[in-house]
Each structure stands twice: as structure tokens, then as C-alpha cells.
mmCIF file of C-alpha atoms in Angstrom:
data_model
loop_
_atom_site.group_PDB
_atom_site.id
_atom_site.type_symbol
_atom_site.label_atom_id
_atom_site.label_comp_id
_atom_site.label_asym_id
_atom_site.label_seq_id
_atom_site.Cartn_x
_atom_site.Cartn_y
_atom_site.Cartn_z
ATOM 1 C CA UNK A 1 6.691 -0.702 17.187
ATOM 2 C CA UNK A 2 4.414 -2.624 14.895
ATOM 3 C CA UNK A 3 4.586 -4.887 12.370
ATOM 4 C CA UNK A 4 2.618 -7.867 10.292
ATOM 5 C CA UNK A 5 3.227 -11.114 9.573
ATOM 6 C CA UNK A 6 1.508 -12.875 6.179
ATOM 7 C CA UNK A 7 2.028 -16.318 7.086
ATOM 8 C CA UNK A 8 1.900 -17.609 3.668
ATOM 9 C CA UNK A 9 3.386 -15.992 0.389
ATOM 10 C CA UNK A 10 1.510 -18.179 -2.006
ATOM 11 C CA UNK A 11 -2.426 -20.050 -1.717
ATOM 12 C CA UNK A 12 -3.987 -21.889 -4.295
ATOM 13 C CA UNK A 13 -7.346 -22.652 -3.989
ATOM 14 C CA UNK A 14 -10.146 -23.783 -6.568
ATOM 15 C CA UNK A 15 -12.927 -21.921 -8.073
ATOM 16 C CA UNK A 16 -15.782 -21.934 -5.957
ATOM 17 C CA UNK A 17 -13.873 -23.168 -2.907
ATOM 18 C CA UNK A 18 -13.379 -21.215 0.574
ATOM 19 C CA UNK A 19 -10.221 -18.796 0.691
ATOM 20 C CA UNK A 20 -8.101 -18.184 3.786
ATOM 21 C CA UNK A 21 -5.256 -15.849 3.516
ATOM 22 C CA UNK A 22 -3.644 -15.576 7.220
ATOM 23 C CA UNK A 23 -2.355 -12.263 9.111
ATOM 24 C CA UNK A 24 -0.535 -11.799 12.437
ATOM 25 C CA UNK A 25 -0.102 -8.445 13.844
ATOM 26 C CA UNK A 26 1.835 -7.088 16.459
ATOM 27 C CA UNK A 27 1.347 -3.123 17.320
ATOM 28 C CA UNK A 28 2.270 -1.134 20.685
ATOM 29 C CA UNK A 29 -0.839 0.803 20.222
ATOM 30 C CA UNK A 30 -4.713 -0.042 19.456
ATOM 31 C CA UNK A 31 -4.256 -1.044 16.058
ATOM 32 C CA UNK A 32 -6.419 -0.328 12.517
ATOM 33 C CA UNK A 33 -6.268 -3.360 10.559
ATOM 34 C CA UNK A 34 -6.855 -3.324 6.539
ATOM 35 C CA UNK A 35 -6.666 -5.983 3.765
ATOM 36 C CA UNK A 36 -5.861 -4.325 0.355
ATOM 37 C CA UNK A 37 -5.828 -5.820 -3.238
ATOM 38 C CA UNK A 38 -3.543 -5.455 -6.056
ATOM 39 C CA UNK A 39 -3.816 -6.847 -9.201
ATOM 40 C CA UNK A 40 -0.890 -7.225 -11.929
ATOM 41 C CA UNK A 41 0.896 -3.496 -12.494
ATOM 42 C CA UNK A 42 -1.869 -1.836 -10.447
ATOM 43 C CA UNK A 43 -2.406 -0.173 -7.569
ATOM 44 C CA UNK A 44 -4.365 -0.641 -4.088
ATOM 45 C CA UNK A 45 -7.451 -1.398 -3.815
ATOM 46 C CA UNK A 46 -8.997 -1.338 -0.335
ATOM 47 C CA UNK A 47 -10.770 -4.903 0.785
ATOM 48 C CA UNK A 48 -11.836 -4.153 3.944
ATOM 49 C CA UNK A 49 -11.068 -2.277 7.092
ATOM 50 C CA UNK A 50 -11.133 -2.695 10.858
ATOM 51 C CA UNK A 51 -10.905 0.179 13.408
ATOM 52 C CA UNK A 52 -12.450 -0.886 16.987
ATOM 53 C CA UNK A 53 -15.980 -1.074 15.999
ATOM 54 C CA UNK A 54 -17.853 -4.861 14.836
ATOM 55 C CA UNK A 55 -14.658 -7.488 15.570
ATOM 56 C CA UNK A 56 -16.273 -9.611 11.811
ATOM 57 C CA UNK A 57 -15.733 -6.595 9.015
ATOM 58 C CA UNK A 58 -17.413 -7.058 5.515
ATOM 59 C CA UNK A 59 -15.463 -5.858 2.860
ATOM 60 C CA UNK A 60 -15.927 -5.654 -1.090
ATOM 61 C CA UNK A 61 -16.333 -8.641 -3.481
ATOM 62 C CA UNK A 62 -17.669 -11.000 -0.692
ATOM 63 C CA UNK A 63 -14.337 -11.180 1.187
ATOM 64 C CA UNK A 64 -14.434 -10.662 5.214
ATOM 65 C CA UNK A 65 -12.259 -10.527 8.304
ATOM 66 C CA UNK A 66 -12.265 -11.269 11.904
ATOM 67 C CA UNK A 67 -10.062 -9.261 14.376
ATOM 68 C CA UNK A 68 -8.894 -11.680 17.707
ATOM 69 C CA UNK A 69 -7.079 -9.747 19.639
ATOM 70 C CA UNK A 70 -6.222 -12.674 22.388
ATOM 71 C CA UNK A 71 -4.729 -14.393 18.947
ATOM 72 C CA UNK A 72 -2.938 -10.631 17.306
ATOM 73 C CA UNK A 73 -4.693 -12.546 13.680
ATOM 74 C CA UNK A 74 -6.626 -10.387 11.420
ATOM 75 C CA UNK A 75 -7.191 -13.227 8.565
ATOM 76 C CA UNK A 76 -9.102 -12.834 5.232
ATOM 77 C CA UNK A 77 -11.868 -15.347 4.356
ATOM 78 C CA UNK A 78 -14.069 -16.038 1.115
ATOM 79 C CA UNK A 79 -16.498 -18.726 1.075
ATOM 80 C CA UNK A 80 -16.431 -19.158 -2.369
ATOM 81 C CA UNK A 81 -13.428 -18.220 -4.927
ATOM 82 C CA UNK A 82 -13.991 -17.050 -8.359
ATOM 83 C CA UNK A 83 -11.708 -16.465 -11.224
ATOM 84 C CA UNK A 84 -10.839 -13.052 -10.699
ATOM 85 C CA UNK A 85 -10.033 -13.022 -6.930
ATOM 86 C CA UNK A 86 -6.395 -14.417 -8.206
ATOM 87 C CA UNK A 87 -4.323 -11.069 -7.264
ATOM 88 C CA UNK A 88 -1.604 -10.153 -4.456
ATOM 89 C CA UNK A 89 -3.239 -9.135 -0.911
ATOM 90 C CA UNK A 90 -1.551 -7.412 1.821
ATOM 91 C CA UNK A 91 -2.767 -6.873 5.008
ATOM 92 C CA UNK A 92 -1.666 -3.622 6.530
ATOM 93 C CA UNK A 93 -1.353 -2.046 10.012
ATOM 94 C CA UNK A 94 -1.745 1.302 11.343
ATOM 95 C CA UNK A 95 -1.878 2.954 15.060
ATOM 96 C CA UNK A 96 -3.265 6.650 16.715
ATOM 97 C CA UNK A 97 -0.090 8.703 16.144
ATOM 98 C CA UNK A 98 1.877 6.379 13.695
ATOM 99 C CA UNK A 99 2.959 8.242 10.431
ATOM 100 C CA UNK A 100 1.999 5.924 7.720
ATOM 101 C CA UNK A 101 0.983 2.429 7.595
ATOM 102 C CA UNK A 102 3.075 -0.881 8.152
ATOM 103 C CA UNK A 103 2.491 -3.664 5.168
ATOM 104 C CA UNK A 104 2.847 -6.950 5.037
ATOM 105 C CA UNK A 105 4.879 -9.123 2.555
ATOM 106 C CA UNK A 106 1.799 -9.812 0.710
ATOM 107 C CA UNK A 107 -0.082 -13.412 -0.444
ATOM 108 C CA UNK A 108 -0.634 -14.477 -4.129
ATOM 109 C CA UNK A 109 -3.560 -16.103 -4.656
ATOM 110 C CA UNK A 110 -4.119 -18.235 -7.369
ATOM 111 C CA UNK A 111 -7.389 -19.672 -8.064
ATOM 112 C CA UNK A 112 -7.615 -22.633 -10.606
ATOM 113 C CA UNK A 113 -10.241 -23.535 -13.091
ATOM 114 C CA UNK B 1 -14.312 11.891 -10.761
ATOM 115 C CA UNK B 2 -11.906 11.452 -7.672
ATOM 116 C CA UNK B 3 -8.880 9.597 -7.818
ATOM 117 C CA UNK B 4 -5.042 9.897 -7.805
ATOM 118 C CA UNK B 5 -3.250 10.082 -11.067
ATOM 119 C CA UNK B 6 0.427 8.977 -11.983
ATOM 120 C CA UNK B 7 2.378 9.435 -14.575
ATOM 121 C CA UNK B 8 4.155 7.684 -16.823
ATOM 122 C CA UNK B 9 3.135 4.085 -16.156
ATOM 123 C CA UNK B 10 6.570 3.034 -17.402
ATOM 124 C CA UNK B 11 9.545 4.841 -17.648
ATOM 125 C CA UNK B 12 13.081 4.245 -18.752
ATOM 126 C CA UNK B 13 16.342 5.536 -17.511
ATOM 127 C CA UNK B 14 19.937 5.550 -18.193
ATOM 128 C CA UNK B 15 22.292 5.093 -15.482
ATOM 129 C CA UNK B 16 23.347 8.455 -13.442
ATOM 130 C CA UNK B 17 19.850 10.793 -14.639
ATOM 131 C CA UNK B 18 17.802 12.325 -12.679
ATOM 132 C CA UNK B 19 14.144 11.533 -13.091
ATOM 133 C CA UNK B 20 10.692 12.295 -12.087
ATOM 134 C CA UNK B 21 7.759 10.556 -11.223
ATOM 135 C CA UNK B 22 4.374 12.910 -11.381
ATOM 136 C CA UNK B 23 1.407 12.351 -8.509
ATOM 137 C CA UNK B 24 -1.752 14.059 -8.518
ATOM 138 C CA UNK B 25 -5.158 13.845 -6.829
ATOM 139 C CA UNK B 26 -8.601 15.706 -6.622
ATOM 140 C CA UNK B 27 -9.730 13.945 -3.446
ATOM 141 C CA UNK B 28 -8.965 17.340 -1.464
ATOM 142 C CA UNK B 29 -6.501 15.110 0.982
ATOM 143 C CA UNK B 30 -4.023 16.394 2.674
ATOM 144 C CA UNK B 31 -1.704 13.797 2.965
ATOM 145 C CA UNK B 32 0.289 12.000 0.486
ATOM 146 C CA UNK B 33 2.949 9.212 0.487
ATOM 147 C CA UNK B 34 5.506 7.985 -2.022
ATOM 148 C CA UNK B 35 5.459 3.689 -1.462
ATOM 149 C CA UNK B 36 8.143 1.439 -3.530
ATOM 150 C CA UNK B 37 7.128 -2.089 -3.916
ATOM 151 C CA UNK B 38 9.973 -4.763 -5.431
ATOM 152 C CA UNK B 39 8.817 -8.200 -6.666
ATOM 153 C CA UNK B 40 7.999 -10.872 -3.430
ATOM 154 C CA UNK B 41 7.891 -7.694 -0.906
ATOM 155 C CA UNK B 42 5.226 -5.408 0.492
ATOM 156 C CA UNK B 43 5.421 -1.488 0.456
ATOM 157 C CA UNK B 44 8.366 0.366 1.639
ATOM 158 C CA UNK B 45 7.831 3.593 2.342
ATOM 159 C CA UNK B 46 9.974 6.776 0.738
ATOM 160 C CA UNK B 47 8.319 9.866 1.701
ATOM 161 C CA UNK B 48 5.108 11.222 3.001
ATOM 162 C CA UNK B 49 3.764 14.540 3.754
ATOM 163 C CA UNK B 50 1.223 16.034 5.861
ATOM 164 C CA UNK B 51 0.420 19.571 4.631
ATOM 165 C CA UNK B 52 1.727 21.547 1.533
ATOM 166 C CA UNK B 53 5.743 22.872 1.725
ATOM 167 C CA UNK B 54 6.178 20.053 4.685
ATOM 168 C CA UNK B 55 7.767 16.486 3.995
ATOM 169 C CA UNK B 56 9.065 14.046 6.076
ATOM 170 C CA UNK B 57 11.396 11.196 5.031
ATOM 171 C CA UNK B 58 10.348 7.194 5.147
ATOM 172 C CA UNK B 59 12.331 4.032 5.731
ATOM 173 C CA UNK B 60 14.047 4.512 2.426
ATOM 174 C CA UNK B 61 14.361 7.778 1.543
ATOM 175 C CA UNK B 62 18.332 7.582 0.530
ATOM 176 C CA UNK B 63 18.306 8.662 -3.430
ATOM 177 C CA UNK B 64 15.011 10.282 -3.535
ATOM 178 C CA UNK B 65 13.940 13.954 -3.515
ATOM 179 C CA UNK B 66 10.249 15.053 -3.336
ATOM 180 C CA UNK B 67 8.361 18.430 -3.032
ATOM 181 C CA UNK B 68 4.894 19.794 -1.715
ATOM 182 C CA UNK B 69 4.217 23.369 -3.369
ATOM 183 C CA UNK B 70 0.361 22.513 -3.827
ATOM 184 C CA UNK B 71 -1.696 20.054 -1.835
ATOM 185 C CA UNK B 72 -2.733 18.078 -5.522
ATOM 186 C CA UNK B 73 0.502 17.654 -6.436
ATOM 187 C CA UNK B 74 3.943 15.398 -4.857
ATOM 188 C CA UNK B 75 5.959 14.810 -7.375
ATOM 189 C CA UNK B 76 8.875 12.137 -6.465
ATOM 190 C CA UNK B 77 12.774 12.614 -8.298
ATOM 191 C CA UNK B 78 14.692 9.727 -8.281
ATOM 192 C CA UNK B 79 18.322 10.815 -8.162
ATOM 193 C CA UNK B 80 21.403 8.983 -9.760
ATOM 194 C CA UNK B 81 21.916 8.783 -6.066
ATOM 195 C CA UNK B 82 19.781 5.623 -6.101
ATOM 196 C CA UNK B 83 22.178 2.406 -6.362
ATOM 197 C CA UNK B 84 18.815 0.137 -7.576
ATOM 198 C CA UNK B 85 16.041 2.226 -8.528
ATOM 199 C CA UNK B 86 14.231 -0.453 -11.128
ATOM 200 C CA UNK B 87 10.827 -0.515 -9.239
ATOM 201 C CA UNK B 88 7.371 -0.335 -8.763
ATOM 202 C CA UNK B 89 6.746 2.986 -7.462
ATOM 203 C CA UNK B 90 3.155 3.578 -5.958
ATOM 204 C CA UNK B 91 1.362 7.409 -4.705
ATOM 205 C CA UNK B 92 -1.320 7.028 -1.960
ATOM 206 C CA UNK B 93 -2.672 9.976 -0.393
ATOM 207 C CA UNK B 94 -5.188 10.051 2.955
ATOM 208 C CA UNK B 95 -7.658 12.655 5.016
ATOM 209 C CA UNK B 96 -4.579 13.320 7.390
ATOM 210 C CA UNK B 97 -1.321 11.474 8.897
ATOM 211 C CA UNK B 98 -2.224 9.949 12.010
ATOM 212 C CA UNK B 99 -4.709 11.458 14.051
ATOM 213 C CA UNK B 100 -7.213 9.169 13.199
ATOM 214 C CA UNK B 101 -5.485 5.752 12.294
ATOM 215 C CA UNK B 102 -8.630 4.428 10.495
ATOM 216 C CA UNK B 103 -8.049 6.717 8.148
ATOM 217 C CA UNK B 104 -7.323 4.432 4.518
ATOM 218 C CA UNK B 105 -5.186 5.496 2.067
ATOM 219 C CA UNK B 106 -6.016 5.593 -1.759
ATOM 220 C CA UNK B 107 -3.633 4.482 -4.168
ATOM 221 C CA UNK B 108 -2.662 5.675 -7.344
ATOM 222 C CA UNK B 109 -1.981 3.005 -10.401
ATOM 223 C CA UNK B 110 1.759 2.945 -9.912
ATOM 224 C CA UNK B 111 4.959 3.696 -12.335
ATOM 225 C CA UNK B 112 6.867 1.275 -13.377
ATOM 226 C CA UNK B 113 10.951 2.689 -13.552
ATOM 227 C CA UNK B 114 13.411 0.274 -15.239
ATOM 228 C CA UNK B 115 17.029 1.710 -15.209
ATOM 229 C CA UNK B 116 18.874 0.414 -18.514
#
């Protein structure tokens, strides 16, 4: 089985300050790990992506991730917020063999002025 | 231009109709998912399919119907077999189910049903 934990449902942060949105994963298999965006009555936008390569994935839009396996996290940094970051993100699971992917209950991030 | 396409972006409907919710893509994938998403909660998957006239059922398939005749299109009904079907309903399609888990999935804008 697999499944992923968003630790928090809401972050607020200020522009131009670091972002940390925090994942826990737990899969039965050698996991793919992605961070998607989705802004107001839109879809998905893919962030980022790990599958077994570099452990620190760049995504889009500055954002990156570290996989730690000894600690199951896959969390989502930013050094610096801006404006338009402020959306929903969901980190997402997937495994060799596994039908369809496994979401998370997603983080709003809000970034004030 | 590549993408996936869904139509209507909102859509009303009366208690006990039938209605449906178009998906298409030119990305040449051939897998494609149906995904509802309700307010506070992630994606819960309805239906997927791997290959044209095959579909599988998701988590929360009760109420829905779907079909595969061409590998663009996977087009989702929602039945008045659906107790709550006032949602967010998202299309994602991928290169393939599975063999390669890496594989992202590309999502299409999203329909927004409201049942009056």
C-alpha cells in the first residue's frame, strides 16, 4: 500500500521569504515522488519530480525537493516567495506496477504582501 | 499545440439526469484517468484506462460510467446514480499505466458540476 501525508493544510509565509511545504510518504515499493500545483478552478501543473536519480530535484518557478528515504519526507522548498506562488500543492506518490497515483490532501499557500 | 481539453468548465444539473463530461488530448498517450477533487481534499480517483475499449474502475467509481472508443477521447457520464456529484472533476492522461512509475500525468483544466 502507499499513501502521503501533507503535514500542514494551510502556510503563510511573506513575500520574499523561504517556503516549506512538508510531505511524508509511505509506499511498499520504490516510490516516484511529484509536487504538483493548482491554482483557483485549474488544473495540475507539474512542480517537480523524483524517480531514483539526483536525491535534491529542481523543479519549475525556483521551487525544489529533497527525497530522505531514512526520514519517508519528500518536502518542497523556495528560498524566496513571490506573489503568485499563493496556490494549492499536492505532493503525489506513485510505485512500478501501481495503477494511478496516490495524492495528498494538499497545502494552501498564502503569501502576504 | 499539445494539451488535454475539457469541456464545459461549468455545468449545471437537475437532480436524477444523466450528464456528460467531455476529455480530449493530442499528446498521443495512452492512458487516461477521470480524478474528482472536493474542497479541503486531494484527488480521488474514478476511472482510468490503459488502452482504447479497456477501463478499469477507481476508488470511487459508484455513479459514474465512462468509455474508450478512441485513444483522444474518455468521456466521463455522471449518472443520477451519484448521491453528491457537485464537484471538481479533473482528466489527466500519461505515456502508460504503470510500467514506468515516473511516468507524470498531465492534467486537463477541470469541470466544474453543480447539481441544483
Amino acid at each position: 500500500a502507499q499513501s502521503v501525508t501533507q503535514l500542514d493544510s494551510h502556510v503563510s509565509v511573506s513575500e520574499g521569504t523561504p517556503v516549506l511545504l512538508r510531505c511524508n510518504y509511505s509506499s511498499s515499493y520504490s516510490p516516484s515522488l511529484f509536487w504538483y500545483v493548482q491554482h483557483p478552478n485549474k488544473g495540475l501543473q507539474l512542480l517537480l519530480k523524483y524517480t531514483s536519480a539526483a536525491t535534491l530535484v529542481k523543479g519549475i518557478n525556483g521551487f525544489e525537493a529533497e527525497f530522505k528515504k531514512s526520514e519517508t519526507s519528500f518536502h518542497l522548498t523556495k528560498p524566496s516567495a513571490h506573489m503568485s506562488d499563493a496556490a494549492e500543492y499536492f505532493c503525489v506518490v506513485s510505485a512500478t506496477g501501481r495503477r494511478a497515483l496516490t495524492f495528498g490532501s494538499g497545502t494552501r499557500l498564502q503569501v502576504q504582501p | 499545440d499539445g494539451g488535454i481539453t475539457q469541456s464545459p468548465k461549468y455545468l449545471f444539473r437537475k437532480e436524477g439526469q444523466n450528464v456528460t463530461l467531455s476529455c480530449e488530448q493530442n499528446l498521443n498517450h495512452d492512458a487516461m484517468y477521470w480524478y474528482r477533487q472536493d474542497p479541503g481534499q486531494g484527488l480521488r480517483l474514478i476511472y482510468y484506462s490503459q488502452i482504447v475499449n479497456d477501463f478499469q474502475k477507481g476508488d470511487i467509481a459508484e455513479g459514474y460510467s465512462v468509455s474508450r472508443e478512441k485513444k483522444e477521447s474518455f468521456p466521463l457520464t455522471v449518472t443520477s446514480a451519484q448521491k453528491n456529484p457537485t464537484a471538481f472533476y479533473l482528466c489527466a492522461s500519461s505515456i502508460d499505466l504503470g510500467q514506468f512509475a515516473g511516468n507524470e500525468q498531465f492534467f486537463g483544466p477541470g469541470t466544474r458540476l453543480t447539481v441544483l
